[in-house]
């Protein structure tokens, strides 16, 4: 039992110790050759302290050096450490900045304890925070230690503190904290929308007055002393090939003059929409999303704001137990920067992630959203359940996995058979198979229950189409396998996020509505496309070979099975991870059987393996049709109540 809302349970101390080690480890990694931007703060702090220089010092600092795109509070923070020397000041702020990361996570946890006590009582809150921390801390340590941008560190810290005080209905403190956030980094201005969580009009106005006073006190002296300070507002930076701006059609070498104002306006509008739609935990995420989607792609440390906003949503807003948004931001926007791929792919990944964030805004009170616009309540309202049918997918048995591997192998060999042996060509093969798949899927969606031959026919056809989609991108469009692997991984992650946000479950024992089934088949398509790309990447591009690649994927599946049996992995995560990996396993086996001996295969061609595996699949489907051993017990899902998430042996 918890003695207070803020206390950690006993197991929480072990998690805190593990996260401390995780933080220290990343600190050491990032500190090696770290502090890449610290010289800007040293330059700005020394200029601010040089009040005798009437041209470049004191209140003329921003007019003389408009490239200093951070606020007076950040300059003062750096100035305090100047007596320790440049290296000493860097170390001080690296340590303080690193500590701010866990402090932010703790504040998010405390907000959750106040607004969602149900999560606190059963331990889910601490598990969510710990899971999000795994992805937040590496990005945060890059910001605080690797580049040492203390302006962003302070702005995000003040913003999260303001979120907590707003939840506690403390208008003056909230306004002061938000003002300090803007004084540390001007892009924090959209965070001012947090004031709306104070509730009544008087409290909001009081907080706004406090925020305006703090901002004016910091910035007004510079503008009054030197009108040239406005030069900092018009300063532009390089617009690299990595940016989403390029994807949006802005190809200028420097950022356009409207870029920074547009970030502020778009971020404010997005945060207001999040509040108005009852999704206040998403306010920071969508506000920062507006910044990165119009960012010129120069600075990787901007992603720290995204992961912090994503962690707030994953902990306080989402119903998912796994921090999908935080993980996607860390892997797709931050880690991907070190993955070899065309520069333009990074812009597309940024645009795709922000577009997914925007999908949180149109609907009211969705997954984990709260019940009104005035501010937080204790728990989310009960959701209405859509009309249900019998479960439309099979029980997960040993037959399921055997047919799945057979179907994926057929997908690989049959795609090559139709494309090359029958002379249809890649384009026409894709058109024909896509039409057949659409027809079979339409029949499946219209059906009222699971029928083995109908379900597995769609799986086999989707398997072929998934292979063809990847082959088209690689062979016809020229997209590298590294890029297709990352793109399909992100597409699959976004599908899962949207599915869970809409339906609050990824359980295959709850595919009882049309919308859930559409999400299910979209996920299946992306798993096949991702598996094909990943299998070819490992076997061909990295040159591991077909059979060794199959062995690696089989070993990974075995580890997942062991993790599930040992209860280290939940059933939903274990199922979908294994489902994804069976695709490259089947694809590698298919290529090993079909490819020539010179290419590392057995040289059996595409006809024989396709016929054998297809015949084996048909025989197993006939057996399932007669025995019905894979029919889900409909009592587990019912006709009027939702099935409990993870209630069965399999997800």
XYZ file of C-alpha atoms in Angstrom:
651
model
C 0.000 0.000 0.000
C 1.080 3.556 -0.665
C 1.297 5.849 2.282
C 1.065 8.973 0.136
C 0.257 9.750 -3.464
C 3.841 10.706 -4.146
C 5.556 7.727 -2.555
C 7.070 4.933 -4.576
C 6.102 1.319 -3.960
C 8.910 -1.050 -3.019
C 9.400 -2.355 -6.533
C 9.523 1.274 -7.675
C 12.831 1.770 -5.880
C 14.389 -1.005 -7.964
C 13.066 0.614 -11.131
C 14.429 3.994 -9.980
C 17.830 2.411 -9.365
C 17.801 0.816 -12.829
C 16.858 4.121 -14.466
C 19.608 5.867 -12.529
C 22.097 3.424 -14.000
C 20.561 3.962 -17.446
C 21.001 7.729 -17.008
C 24.600 7.457 -15.830
C 25.465 5.145 -18.706
C 24.105 7.547 -21.300
C 25.768 10.443 -19.488
C 29.155 8.793 -19.962
C 28.412 8.104 -23.639
C 27.223 11.630 -24.365
C 29.906 13.347 -22.279
C 32.575 11.833 -24.510
C 33.333 14.741 -26.825
C 30.122 16.391 -25.547
C 29.140 20.014 -25.111
C 29.071 20.733 -28.834
C 27.081 23.983 -28.495
C 28.412 25.196 -25.165
C 30.663 27.815 -26.813
C 27.562 29.772 -27.869
C 26.489 30.085 -24.235
C 29.997 31.072 -23.140
C 30.075 33.729 -25.852
C 26.628 35.050 -24.926
C 27.277 35.011 -21.167
C 30.553 36.914 -21.527
C 28.935 39.459 -23.823
C 26.070 39.950 -21.373
C 28.544 40.488 -18.545
C 30.567 43.023 -20.540
C 28.369 46.011 -19.776
C 31.191 48.423 -20.654
C 30.929 47.502 -24.348
C 28.197 49.795 -25.672
C 28.125 48.026 -29.045
C 28.386 44.273 -28.466
C 27.933 43.796 -24.726
C 25.313 44.100 -22.018
C 21.849 44.875 -23.330
C 23.261 45.061 -26.888
C 24.107 41.349 -26.911
C 21.243 40.175 -29.131
C 21.539 43.089 -31.534
C 25.242 42.364 -32.090
C 24.930 38.556 -32.125
C 21.506 37.563 -33.503
C 22.679 33.959 -33.880
C 22.200 33.606 -30.115
C 18.730 32.132 -30.424
C 18.171 31.602 -26.707
C 16.769 33.778 -23.971
C 18.219 35.882 -21.163
C 17.501 33.234 -18.522
C 19.725 30.772 -20.399
C 22.458 33.424 -20.640
C 22.219 34.134 -16.912
C 22.359 30.408 -16.171
C 25.582 30.129 -18.159
C 26.927 33.351 -16.623
C 26.635 31.926 -13.109
C 29.130 29.198 -13.986
C 31.651 31.427 -15.804
C 33.906 31.695 -12.691
C 34.489 27.934 -13.018
C 35.880 28.450 -16.506
C 34.456 27.239 -19.794
C 35.193 23.564 -19.083
C 34.031 23.783 -15.479
C 30.817 25.557 -16.427
C 30.133 22.935 -19.070
C 30.529 20.107 -16.565
C 28.246 21.841 -14.063
C 25.469 22.270 -16.590
C 25.939 18.810 -18.037
C 25.331 17.358 -14.568
C 22.409 19.702 -13.835
C 20.907 19.155 -17.272
C 21.220 15.399 -16.954
C 19.465 15.523 -13.577
C 16.648 17.567 -15.116
C 15.617 14.571 -17.254
C 14.658 12.280 -14.342
C 13.192 15.329 -12.599
C 10.831 15.893 -15.531
C 9.808 12.233 -15.500
C 9.122 12.469 -11.770
C 6.940 15.533 -12.314
C 4.991 13.654 -14.987
C 4.522 10.839 -12.511
C 3.257 13.268 -9.862
C 0.798 14.796 -12.319
C -0.462 11.298 -13.056
C -0.835 10.575 -9.344
C -3.090 13.627 -9.045
C -5.131 13.212 -12.214
C -5.325 9.435 -12.705
C -5.213 7.853 -9.236
C -6.504 4.576 -10.635
C -3.197 4.116 -12.450
C -1.312 4.876 -9.259
C -3.196 2.396 -7.111
C -2.510 -0.650 -9.258
C 1.066 0.268 -10.197
C 0.402 1.027 -13.858
C 1.494 4.637 -13.472
C 5.012 3.737 -12.338
C 5.323 1.114 -15.067
C 4.318 3.673 -17.697
C 6.817 6.237 -16.438
C 9.613 3.655 -16.306
C 8.864 2.427 -19.832
C 8.773 5.972 -21.204
C 12.014 6.818 -19.398
C 13.882 4.146 -21.349
C 13.281 6.155 -24.540
C 13.291 9.671 -23.079
C 16.648 9.572 -21.303
C 18.979 8.840 -24.270
C 17.491 11.741 -26.228
C 17.477 13.964 -23.164
C 21.121 13.197 -22.382
C 22.028 14.095 -25.956
C 20.370 17.484 -25.426
C 21.723 18.172 -21.958
C 25.175 16.564 -22.207
C 25.961 15.869 -25.859
C 25.205 19.368 -27.145
C 24.597 21.109 -23.779
C 21.755 23.314 -24.979
C 20.695 24.542 -21.568
C 18.059 26.838 -23.086
C 15.954 23.879 -24.240
C 16.666 22.050 -20.981
C 15.319 24.949 -18.934
C 12.379 25.643 -21.233
C 11.139 22.048 -21.091
C 11.745 21.770 -17.350
C 9.803 24.970 -16.641
C 7.000 23.879 -18.978
C 6.513 20.531 -17.220
C 6.641 22.234 -13.809
C 4.004 24.675 -15.067
C 1.845 21.765 -16.173
C 1.959 20.357 -12.662
C 1.142 23.668 -10.981
C -1.705 24.239 -13.466
C -3.170 20.865 -12.501
C -2.873 21.981 -8.863
C -4.696 25.258 -9.710
C -1.837 27.615 -8.777
C -2.161 30.449 -11.311
C 0.638 32.779 -10.192
C 3.310 30.068 -10.037
C 2.103 28.624 -13.341
C 2.372 32.006 -15.053
C 5.854 32.641 -13.647
C 7.103 29.213 -14.763
C 5.723 29.657 -18.266
C 7.303 33.095 -18.464
C 10.658 31.621 -17.432
C 10.274 28.956 -20.126
C 9.908 31.676 -22.777
C 12.777 33.620 -21.217
C 14.954 30.527 -21.613
C 13.856 29.750 -25.180
C 11.382 31.899 -27.155
C 9.911 28.880 -29.002
C 8.291 27.900 -25.662
C 5.624 30.593 -26.195
C 2.934 28.057 -27.323
C 3.253 26.372 -23.924
C 1.332 29.351 -22.593
C -1.825 27.450 -23.553
C -1.225 25.395 -20.394
C -2.789 28.348 -18.551
C -6.187 27.162 -19.808
C -5.927 24.168 -17.472
C -6.302 26.524 -14.515
C -10.048 26.398 -15.099
C -11.972 29.574 -14.351
C -11.383 32.829 -16.215
C -9.984 34.726 -13.256
C -7.285 32.133 -12.620
C -6.341 32.047 -16.306
C -6.056 35.844 -16.459
C -3.987 35.899 -13.276
C -1.609 33.316 -14.698
C -1.409 35.158 -18.021
C -0.556 38.389 -16.237
C 2.216 36.650 -14.329
C 3.580 35.107 -17.520
C 3.511 38.431 -19.384
C 5.240 40.221 -16.502
C 8.096 37.716 -16.354
C 8.572 37.796 -20.141
C 8.560 41.594 -20.225
C 11.017 41.832 -17.339
C 13.522 39.680 -19.201
C 13.152 40.841 -22.783
C 11.938 44.455 -22.662
C 15.256 45.952 -21.417
C 17.061 44.580 -24.482
C 14.522 45.998 -26.927
C 14.460 49.384 -25.181
C 18.238 49.658 -24.972
C 18.858 48.616 -28.584
C 16.104 48.358 -31.238
C 18.535 46.175 -33.184
C 17.569 43.353 -30.825
C 14.766 42.635 -33.277
C 17.475 41.284 -35.607
C 17.383 38.096 -33.573
C 13.747 37.604 -34.609
C 14.736 37.611 -38.286
C 17.802 35.410 -38.026
C 17.755 32.430 -40.406
C 19.630 29.145 -40.325
C 20.599 26.596 -42.955
C 17.742 24.572 -44.426
C 19.303 21.128 -44.828
C 18.200 18.163 -46.924
C 17.156 16.441 -43.675
C 14.319 18.852 -43.003
C 10.593 18.397 -43.315
C 10.593 21.886 -44.846
C 12.123 20.347 -47.955
C 9.316 17.806 -48.090
C 6.824 20.670 -47.788
C 8.374 22.383 -50.807
C 10.708 24.911 -49.148
C 14.032 24.330 -50.927
C 15.791 27.609 -50.092
C 19.282 27.307 -48.657
C 18.192 29.268 -45.557
C 14.980 29.179 -43.593
C 12.358 31.652 -44.843
C 11.635 34.691 -42.613
C 8.172 33.357 -41.763
C 9.480 30.057 -40.381
C 9.889 30.926 -36.676
C 6.632 32.941 -36.437
C 4.821 30.109 -38.218
C 6.177 27.619 -35.672
C 4.824 29.739 -32.828
C 1.410 30.265 -34.438
C 0.994 26.644 -35.529
C 2.135 25.351 -32.139
C -0.316 27.614 -30.329
C -3.209 26.584 -32.557
C -2.372 22.888 -32.116
C -2.172 23.223 -28.322
C -5.498 25.100 -28.252
C -7.121 22.349 -30.315
C -5.747 19.691 -27.978
C -7.268 21.504 -25.008
C -10.567 22.138 -26.758
C -10.917 18.482 -27.755
C -10.387 17.340 -24.174
C -6.840 16.069 -24.788
C -4.779 18.317 -22.553
C -1.964 15.750 -22.039
C -1.191 16.122 -25.773
C -0.704 19.909 -25.608
C 3.086 19.816 -25.231
C 3.470 17.090 -27.860
C 1.513 18.860 -30.591
C 3.093 22.228 -29.773
C 6.601 20.802 -30.144
C 5.447 18.861 -33.203
C 4.696 22.175 -34.904
C 8.257 23.214 -34.194
C 9.962 20.143 -35.651
C 7.764 19.881 -38.739
C 8.898 23.399 -39.705
C 12.444 22.827 -38.475
C 15.234 23.016 -41.079
C 16.638 19.701 -39.875
C 19.886 21.135 -38.548
C 19.643 20.176 -34.895
C 18.900 16.667 -33.641
C 18.469 17.924 -30.079
C 15.056 19.385 -30.979
C 13.700 15.824 -30.675
C 14.135 16.060 -26.894
C 11.036 18.260 -26.779
C 9.141 15.690 -28.824
C 9.996 12.770 -26.531
C 9.084 14.798 -23.439
C 5.721 15.715 -24.968
C 5.216 12.122 -26.089
C 6.002 10.846 -22.581
C 3.394 13.204 -21.112
C 0.803 11.806 -23.518
C 1.841 8.171 -23.041
C 1.679 8.440 -19.254
C -1.246 10.811 -18.749
C -3.336 10.562 -21.889
C -2.973 7.224 -23.621
C -4.624 4.024 -22.447
C -1.775 1.950 -23.887
C 0.494 0.233 -21.385
C 3.443 0.624 -23.769
C 4.775 4.126 -24.596
C 4.255 3.875 -28.345
C 4.513 7.607 -29.001
C 7.716 8.040 -27.003
C 9.326 4.961 -28.541
C 8.367 6.048 -32.067
C 9.840 9.517 -31.535
C 13.077 8.120 -30.110
C 13.557 5.475 -32.784
C 12.028 7.158 -35.835
C 13.194 10.748 -35.320
C 16.316 10.516 -33.163
C 17.990 7.126 -33.595
C 17.194 7.151 -37.316
C 19.568 10.117 -37.723
C 22.461 7.645 -37.379
C 20.969 5.089 -39.803
C 22.345 5.275 -43.368
C 19.495 6.429 -45.593
C 18.755 9.218 -48.062
C 18.579 12.622 -46.391
C 15.028 13.199 -47.624
C 13.815 10.144 -45.701
C 14.352 11.992 -42.411
C 12.031 14.765 -43.521
C 9.377 12.226 -44.452
C 9.730 10.477 -41.080
C 9.289 13.806 -39.293
C 6.257 14.674 -41.379
C 4.712 11.230 -40.801
C 5.183 11.460 -37.030
C 3.734 14.953 -36.758
C 0.813 13.910 -38.981
C 0.143 11.045 -36.573
C 0.217 13.547 -33.679
C -2.287 15.694 -35.540
C -4.608 12.687 -35.659
C -5.035 13.127 -31.898
C -6.831 16.421 -32.420
C -9.972 15.883 -34.569
C -11.908 13.585 -32.211
C -13.077 14.427 -28.722
C -12.155 12.549 -25.566
C -10.424 9.568 -27.133
C -8.000 7.149 -25.553
C -7.200 8.509 -22.165
C -8.538 11.955 -22.905
C -10.316 13.704 -20.094
C -13.903 14.642 -19.799
C -13.949 18.392 -20.273
C -11.897 21.347 -21.479
C -11.608 23.063 -18.145
C -8.833 20.814 -16.940
C -7.900 17.409 -15.614
C -10.294 15.013 -13.985
C -9.485 11.818 -12.207
C -10.270 9.263 -14.862
C -11.399 9.061 -18.468
C -15.086 8.640 -19.204
C -16.494 5.253 -20.108
C -16.423 4.798 -23.854
C -19.371 3.591 -25.852
C -18.857 0.199 -27.428
C -19.458 -0.168 -31.155
C -21.742 -2.847 -32.509
C -19.920 -6.167 -32.405
C -19.866 -9.366 -34.397
C -18.218 -12.703 -33.674
C -14.431 -12.588 -33.583
C -13.109 -12.510 -37.157
C -9.630 -13.976 -36.637
C -8.433 -17.449 -35.561
C -7.234 -18.672 -32.198
C -3.439 -18.624 -31.899
C -2.440 -22.286 -31.934
C 0.544 -24.164 -33.326
C -1.416 -24.448 -36.589
C -1.609 -20.654 -36.751
C 2.167 -20.252 -36.699
C 2.794 -23.102 -39.145
C 0.359 -21.719 -41.708
C 1.697 -18.202 -41.125
C 5.265 -19.278 -42.009
C 3.990 -21.285 -44.985
C 1.949 -18.304 -46.198
C 4.890 -15.932 -45.927
C 7.107 -18.334 -47.828
C 4.440 -18.645 -50.524
C 4.238 -14.851 -50.660
C 7.956 -14.587 -51.401
C 8.184 -17.361 -53.999
C 4.804 -16.684 -55.657
C 5.651 -13.008 -56.156
C 8.851 -13.985 -57.975
C 6.963 -16.681 -59.922
C 4.325 -14.262 -61.226
C 6.812 -11.492 -61.856
C 9.556 -13.379 -63.675
C 8.490 -16.894 -64.669
C 5.089 -15.933 -66.056
C 6.404 -12.728 -67.604
C 3.805 -10.379 -66.140
C 6.418 -7.918 -64.988
C 6.555 -6.249 -61.601
C 4.054 -3.497 -62.373
C 1.290 -5.679 -63.842
C 1.848 -8.360 -61.219
C 1.289 -5.750 -58.520
C -1.889 -4.447 -60.175
C -3.386 -7.928 -60.629
C -2.539 -9.129 -57.119
C -3.728 -5.903 -55.520
C -7.101 -6.291 -57.262
C -7.428 -9.918 -56.146
C -6.459 -8.984 -52.593
C -8.982 -6.145 -52.496
C -11.737 -8.512 -53.617
C -10.843 -11.204 -51.101
C -10.552 -8.619 -48.320
C -13.959 -7.167 -49.184
C -15.493 -10.644 -48.825
C -13.698 -11.120 -45.508
C -14.880 -7.764 -44.150
C -18.485 -8.423 -45.122
C -18.515 -11.811 -43.403
C -20.029 -12.107 -39.965
C -17.647 -14.684 -38.528
C -14.286 -16.375 -38.953
C -14.042 -18.951 -41.759
C -10.577 -20.549 -42.141
C -10.295 -20.678 -45.952
C -11.518 -17.098 -46.343
C -9.182 -15.710 -43.693
C -6.065 -17.557 -44.863
C -6.724 -16.707 -48.507
C -6.501 -13.038 -47.584
C -3.312 -13.665 -45.583
C -1.622 -15.389 -48.545
C -2.701 -12.663 -50.978
C -1.599 -9.889 -48.608
C 1.707 -11.713 -48.245
C 2.233 -11.578 -52.000
C 1.192 -7.908 -52.182
C 3.486 -6.967 -49.272
C 6.414 -8.518 -51.138
C 5.483 -6.730 -54.353
C 5.158 -3.346 -52.627
C 8.690 -3.637 -51.268
C 10.056 -4.907 -54.588
C 8.447 -1.989 -56.444
C 9.959 0.563 -54.093
C 13.419 -0.995 -54.281
C 13.585 -2.054 -57.949
C 11.382 0.492 -59.741
C 11.633 3.579 -57.541
C 15.187 2.997 -56.317
C 14.472 3.365 -52.612
C 17.228 1.649 -50.576
C 16.288 -1.328 -48.403
C 17.421 0.600 -45.319
C 14.844 3.272 -46.039
C 11.992 0.883 -46.834
C 12.686 -1.019 -43.613
C 12.513 2.152 -41.526
C 9.481 3.532 -43.374
C 7.452 0.329 -43.006
C 8.485 0.027 -39.353
C 7.213 3.544 -38.709
C 4.031 2.851 -40.714
C 3.395 -0.260 -38.630
C 4.027 1.648 -35.401
C 1.651 4.435 -36.483
C -0.995 1.812 -37.350
C -0.703 0.328 -33.880
C -0.864 3.782 -32.278
C -3.995 4.733 -34.209
C -5.554 1.332 -33.576
C -4.987 1.538 -29.847
C -5.962 5.200 -29.641
C -9.253 4.381 -31.345
C -10.102 0.965 -29.918
C -8.072 0.766 -26.680
C -6.837 -2.751 -27.440
C -4.554 -4.572 -29.842
C -5.891 -7.951 -28.772
C -6.741 -10.312 -31.612
C -9.446 -11.722 -29.355
C -11.286 -8.437 -29.697
C -11.434 -8.060 -33.500
C -15.212 -7.812 -33.295
C -15.963 -4.564 -35.123
C -15.398 -3.437 -38.699
C -13.007 -0.685 -37.644
C -10.866 -3.057 -35.600
C -10.688 -5.480 -38.485
C -9.552 -2.720 -40.859
C -6.750 -1.811 -38.440
C -5.901 -5.500 -38.125
C -5.478 -6.016 -41.866
C -3.544 -2.762 -42.250
C -1.134 -4.024 -39.601
C -0.863 -7.371 -41.397
C -0.003 -5.644 -44.689
C 2.723 -3.531 -43.090
C 4.182 -6.560 -41.262
C 4.552 -8.357 -44.591
C 6.112 -5.349 -46.326
C 8.417 -4.719 -43.348
C 9.391 -8.385 -43.142
C 10.295 -8.521 -46.830
C 12.452 -5.400 -46.562
C 14.147 -6.537 -43.340
C 14.797 -10.032 -44.692
C 16.305 -8.759 -47.938
C 18.315 -6.143 -46.051
C 19.914 -8.742 -43.802
C 20.346 -11.497 -46.378
C 21.329 -9.486 -49.456
C 22.442 -5.954 -48.592
C 24.334 -6.877 -45.421
C 25.232 -10.196 -47.132
C 24.476 -12.467 -44.202
C 22.979 -15.060 -46.546
C 19.497 -16.568 -46.809
C 19.821 -19.551 -44.496
C 21.826 -17.727 -41.771
C 19.249 -14.906 -41.908
C 16.450 -17.422 -41.420
C 18.366 -18.827 -38.452
C 18.727 -15.369 -36.896
C 15.025 -14.615 -37.264
C 14.111 -18.045 -35.869
C 16.373 -17.397 -32.877
C 14.726 -14.022 -32.309
C 11.289 -15.665 -32.356
C 12.517 -18.271 -29.876
C 13.712 -15.500 -27.542
C 10.319 -13.823 -27.765
C 8.592 -17.118 -26.955
C 10.888 -17.601 -23.969
C 10.240 -14.055 -22.791
C 6.520 -14.683 -23.014
C 6.741 -17.961 -21.111
C 8.845 -16.321 -18.402
C 6.330 -13.443 -18.216
C 8.984 -10.930 -19.212
C 6.872 -9.959 -22.249
C 3.152 -9.308 -22.295
C 1.030 -11.424 -24.643
C 0.104 -8.564 -27.002
C 3.702 -7.397 -27.449
C 4.975 -10.981 -27.770
C 2.360 -11.880 -30.377
C 2.929 -8.911 -32.658
C 6.716 -9.088 -32.353
C 6.635 -12.763 -33.351
C 4.147 -12.004 -36.109
C 6.479 -9.409 -37.615
C 9.501 -11.716 -37.454
C 7.778 -14.694 -39.047
C 7.595 -12.701 -42.272
C 11.378 -12.280 -42.802
C 11.787 -15.864 -41.573
C 9.453 -17.135 -44.304
C 10.922 -14.784 -46.907
C 14.480 -15.918 -46.140
C 13.429 -19.564 -46.342
C 11.641 -18.949 -49.641
C 14.660 -17.206 -51.153
C 16.989 -19.930 -49.857
C 14.888 -22.598 -51.586
C 14.330 -20.683 -54.832
C 17.573 -18.797 -55.494
C 20.421 -20.334 -57.441
C 23.354 -21.966 -55.708
C 25.609 -19.136 -56.868
C 23.359 -16.706 -54.982
C 23.437 -18.833 -51.827
C 20.225 -20.828 -52.363
C 19.324 -24.404 -53.170
C 18.350 -23.603 -56.748
C 14.892 -25.223 -56.589
C 13.266 -22.356 -58.485
C 9.969 -20.662 -57.662
C 7.459 -23.166 -59.063
C 8.212 -26.171 -56.871
C 8.394 -24.353 -53.503
C 5.281 -22.297 -54.320
C 3.222 -25.412 -55.147
C 4.474 -27.431 -52.156
C 3.944 -24.703 -49.571
C 0.594 -23.686 -51.027
C -0.590 -27.332 -50.989
C 0.567 -27.740 -47.394
C -1.330 -24.567 -46.441
C -4.494 -25.836 -48.138
C -4.328 -29.176 -46.309
C -3.922 -27.481 -42.943
C -6.778 -25.068 -43.657
C -9.019 -28.026 -44.550
C -8.094 -29.652 -41.253
C -8.925 -26.439 -39.346
C -12.248 -26.139 -41.164
C -13.263 -29.637 -40.069
C -11.825 -29.616 -36.546
C -12.566 -25.952 -35.635
C -9.690 -26.043 -33.149
C -8.783 -22.471 -34.059
C -12.223 -20.930 -33.501
C -12.090 -18.359 -30.718
C -14.410 -19.069 -27.825
C -17.017 -16.381 -28.392
C -17.862 -16.396 -24.716
C -14.557 -14.593 -24.189
C -15.626 -11.645 -26.289
C -19.395 -11.675 -25.944
C -21.799 -9.795 -28.123
C -22.357 -6.723 -26.031
C -19.297 -6.199 -23.817
C -15.677 -5.684 -24.771
C -13.246 -8.510 -24.247
C -10.733 -7.774 -21.505
C -7.351 -6.825 -22.878
C -4.837 -9.682 -22.581
C -7.468 -11.799 -20.875
C -6.556 -15.004 -22.667
C -3.420 -17.053 -23.058
C -2.654 -15.212 -26.287
C -3.376 -11.561 -27.070
